[in-house]
Amino acid sequence: QGQVLVTFDLDGYRYYVKSNSITSIACTVSGTPCRDLTIYTKASVYRVDGSGVTTSVDGNVTLRIDAHDAGAALTGDTIGFTVLSSKTSNLYWSNNWAFDTTAQAWRTIPEAVTVGGGAAVQIN
């Protein structure tokens, strides 16, 4: 039942990635409570130009979200977003696309989330 809306700026446009339906949610590190989630959702990508004109870029893309809740600590939360074409597997966007030397592969490396006065990632 939730919805995810990711926005980013690229090449003079603002892009919106809007989730349509959650495909799967998995607790990726065992523990109680689960503090590490991977979420897959189908999404649509839209582009807005400087005049405010919205254009549909692609539908049925895959949005992957990797989230870590550090618990009561005010630091340590991380999040990663990856948007891939379901048709070609091309990367539309990642908040931190980098080569992972341990996995010997390119992937989104979750980044630290900072917020004043409370936790930024909370998994319930």
mmCIF file of C-alpha atoms in Angstrom:
data_model
loop_
_atom_site.group_PDB
_atom_site.id
_atom_site.type_symbol
_atom_site.label_atom_id
_atom_site.label_comp_id
_atom_site.label_asym_id
_atom_site.label_seq_id
_atom_site.Cartn_x
_atom_site.Cartn_y
_atom_site.Cartn_z
ATOM 1 C CA GLN A 1 0.000 0.000 0.000
ATOM 2 C CA GLY A 2 2.588 2.714 -0.117
ATOM 3 C CA GLN A 3 3.884 4.752 -2.937
ATOM 4 C CA VAL A 4 7.358 5.938 -3.781
ATOM 5 C CA LEU A 5 8.109 9.124 -5.685
ATOM 6 C CA VAL A 6 11.759 9.788 -6.541
ATOM 7 C CA THR A 7 12.812 13.046 -8.221
ATOM 8 C CA PHE A 8 16.174 13.968 -9.696
ATOM 9 C CA ASP A 9 17.604 16.586 -12.050
ATOM 10 C CA LEU A 10 19.584 15.563 -15.124
ATOM 11 C CA ASP A 11 20.661 17.455 -18.248
ATOM 12 C CA GLY A 12 18.358 20.424 -17.597
ATOM 13 C CA TYR A 13 15.259 18.348 -16.893
ATOM 14 C CA ARG A 14 13.537 17.233 -13.716
ATOM 15 C CA TYR A 15 12.642 13.552 -13.704
ATOM 16 C CA TYR A 16 9.967 11.844 -11.631
ATOM 17 C CA VAL A 17 9.928 8.114 -10.970
ATOM 18 C CA LYS A 18 6.539 7.121 -9.587
ATOM 19 C CA SER A 19 5.916 3.614 -8.275
ATOM 20 C CA ASN A 20 2.869 1.742 -9.562
ATOM 21 C CA SER A 21 2.914 -1.548 -7.694
ATOM 22 C CA ILE A 22 5.260 -3.250 -5.261
ATOM 23 C CA THR A 23 6.692 -6.443 -6.713
ATOM 24 C CA SER A 24 8.542 -7.688 -3.631
ATOM 25 C CA ILE A 25 9.853 -6.724 -0.222
ATOM 26 C CA ALA A 26 12.616 -8.749 1.384
ATOM 27 C CA CYS A 27 14.439 -8.553 4.683
ATOM 28 C CA THR A 28 17.995 -8.986 3.438
ATOM 29 C CA VAL A 29 19.799 -9.359 6.773
ATOM 30 C CA SER A 30 18.182 -11.584 9.371
ATOM 31 C CA GLY A 31 17.371 -10.001 12.670
ATOM 32 C CA THR A 32 14.502 -8.889 14.849
ATOM 33 C CA PRO A 33 13.327 -6.367 13.979
ATOM 34 C CA CYS A 34 14.410 -6.399 10.351
ATOM 35 C CA ARG A 35 16.601 -3.378 9.698
ATOM 36 C CA ASP A 36 17.681 -4.074 6.109
ATOM 37 C CA LEU A 37 15.122 -4.101 3.311
ATOM 38 C CA THR A 38 15.219 -4.466 -0.439
ATOM 39 C CA ILE A 39 12.063 -3.335 -2.202
ATOM 40 C CA TYR A 40 11.265 -3.857 -5.883
ATOM 41 C CA THR A 41 8.451 -1.925 -7.500
ATOM 42 C CA LYS A 42 7.244 -1.269 -11.019
ATOM 43 C CA ALA A 43 7.284 2.434 -11.854
ATOM 44 C CA SER A 44 6.807 5.065 -14.541
ATOM 45 C CA VAL A 45 9.363 7.722 -15.499
ATOM 46 C CA TYR A 46 8.304 11.266 -16.436
ATOM 47 C CA ARG A 47 10.393 14.247 -17.562
ATOM 48 C CA VAL A 48 9.468 17.883 -16.928
ATOM 49 C CA ASP A 49 11.152 20.604 -18.982
ATOM 50 C CA GLY A 50 11.862 24.192 -17.941
ATOM 51 C CA SER A 51 8.442 25.301 -19.226
ATOM 52 C CA GLY A 52 6.652 22.772 -17.017
ATOM 53 C CA VAL A 53 5.693 20.418 -19.862
ATOM 54 C CA THR A 54 5.542 16.794 -18.646
ATOM 55 C CA THR A 55 6.514 13.974 -21.014
ATOM 56 C CA SER A 56 6.242 10.266 -20.320
ATOM 57 C CA VAL A 57 9.679 8.668 -20.769
ATOM 58 C CA ASP A 58 8.979 5.013 -19.981
ATOM 59 C CA GLY A 59 6.574 2.793 -18.097
ATOM 60 C CA ASN A 60 6.987 -0.545 -16.369
ATOM 61 C CA VAL A 61 10.540 0.282 -15.234
ATOM 62 C CA THR A 62 12.048 -1.393 -12.182
ATOM 63 C CA LEU A 63 12.672 0.743 -9.105
ATOM 64 C CA ARG A 64 14.855 -0.922 -6.472
ATOM 65 C CA ILE A 65 15.197 0.567 -3.000
ATOM 66 C CA ASP A 66 17.778 -0.671 -0.497
ATOM 67 C CA ALA A 67 17.208 0.733 3.005
ATOM 68 C CA HIS A 68 19.005 0.260 6.308
ATOM 69 C CA ASP A 69 17.503 1.413 9.597
ATOM 70 C CA ALA A 70 20.224 1.915 12.203
ATOM 71 C CA GLY A 71 17.632 1.770 14.969
ATOM 72 C CA ALA A 72 17.508 4.402 17.671
ATOM 73 C CA ALA A 73 20.835 5.884 16.591
ATOM 74 C CA LEU A 74 20.630 9.286 14.924
ATOM 75 C CA THR A 75 23.268 8.239 12.405
ATOM 76 C CA GLY A 76 23.856 5.132 10.344
ATOM 77 C CA ASP A 77 20.690 5.043 8.222
ATOM 78 C CA THR A 78 21.408 4.417 4.528
ATOM 79 C CA ILE A 79 19.360 4.299 1.354
ATOM 80 C CA GLY A 80 19.966 3.435 -2.283
ATOM 81 C CA PHE A 81 17.734 3.920 -5.321
ATOM 82 C CA THR A 82 18.196 2.186 -8.683
ATOM 83 C CA VAL A 83 15.940 2.762 -11.700
ATOM 84 C CA LEU A 84 16.346 0.259 -14.543
ATOM 85 C CA SER A 85 14.542 -0.175 -17.855
ATOM 86 C CA SER A 86 12.524 -3.400 -17.771
ATOM 87 C CA LYS A 87 12.893 -3.657 -21.550
ATOM 88 C CA THR A 88 16.665 -3.215 -21.973
ATOM 89 C CA SER A 89 18.031 -3.258 -18.376
ATOM 90 C CA ASN A 90 19.634 0.130 -19.087
ATOM 91 C CA LEU A 91 20.278 2.281 -16.055
ATOM 92 C CA TYR A 92 18.021 5.333 -15.919
ATOM 93 C CA TRP A 93 19.326 6.618 -12.590
ATOM 94 C CA SER A 94 21.060 5.666 -9.363
ATOM 95 C CA ASN A 95 21.843 7.858 -6.382
ATOM 96 C CA ASN A 96 25.324 6.272 -6.109
ATOM 97 C CA TRP A 97 26.279 3.990 -9.026
ATOM 98 C CA ALA A 98 29.756 2.622 -8.328
ATOM 99 C CA PHE A 99 31.956 -0.404 -8.846
ATOM 100 C CA ASP A 100 31.737 -2.754 -5.871
ATOM 101 C CA THR A 101 35.183 -4.337 -5.557
ATOM 102 C CA THR A 102 33.876 -7.097 -3.273
ATOM 103 C CA ALA A 103 31.134 -8.194 -5.691
ATOM 104 C CA GLN A 104 33.238 -7.267 -8.749
ATOM 105 C CA ALA A 105 30.195 -5.602 -10.286
ATOM 106 C CA TRP A 106 28.575 -2.210 -10.818
ATOM 107 C CA ARG A 107 25.690 -1.478 -8.462
ATOM 108 C CA THR A 108 24.046 1.186 -6.341
ATOM 109 C CA ILE A 109 25.971 1.636 -3.111
ATOM 110 C CA PRO A 110 23.555 2.922 -0.436
ATOM 111 C CA GLU A 111 24.461 6.346 0.906
ATOM 112 C CA ALA A 112 24.195 7.746 4.394
ATOM 113 C CA VAL A 113 21.044 9.701 5.110
ATOM 114 C CA THR A 114 21.290 12.699 7.384
ATOM 115 C CA VAL A 115 18.460 14.471 9.133
ATOM 116 C CA GLY A 116 18.253 16.795 12.080
ATOM 117 C CA GLY A 117 16.392 15.645 15.160
ATOM 118 C CA GLY A 118 15.502 12.049 14.284
ATOM 119 C CA ALA A 119 15.943 8.932 12.210
ATOM 120 C CA ALA A 120 15.756 9.307 8.442
ATOM 121 C CA VAL A 121 14.961 5.670 7.619
ATOM 122 C CA GLN A 122 12.421 3.901 9.757
ATOM 123 C CA ILE A 123 11.337 0.366 8.915
ATOM 124 C CA ASN A 124 8.098 -0.767 10.558
#
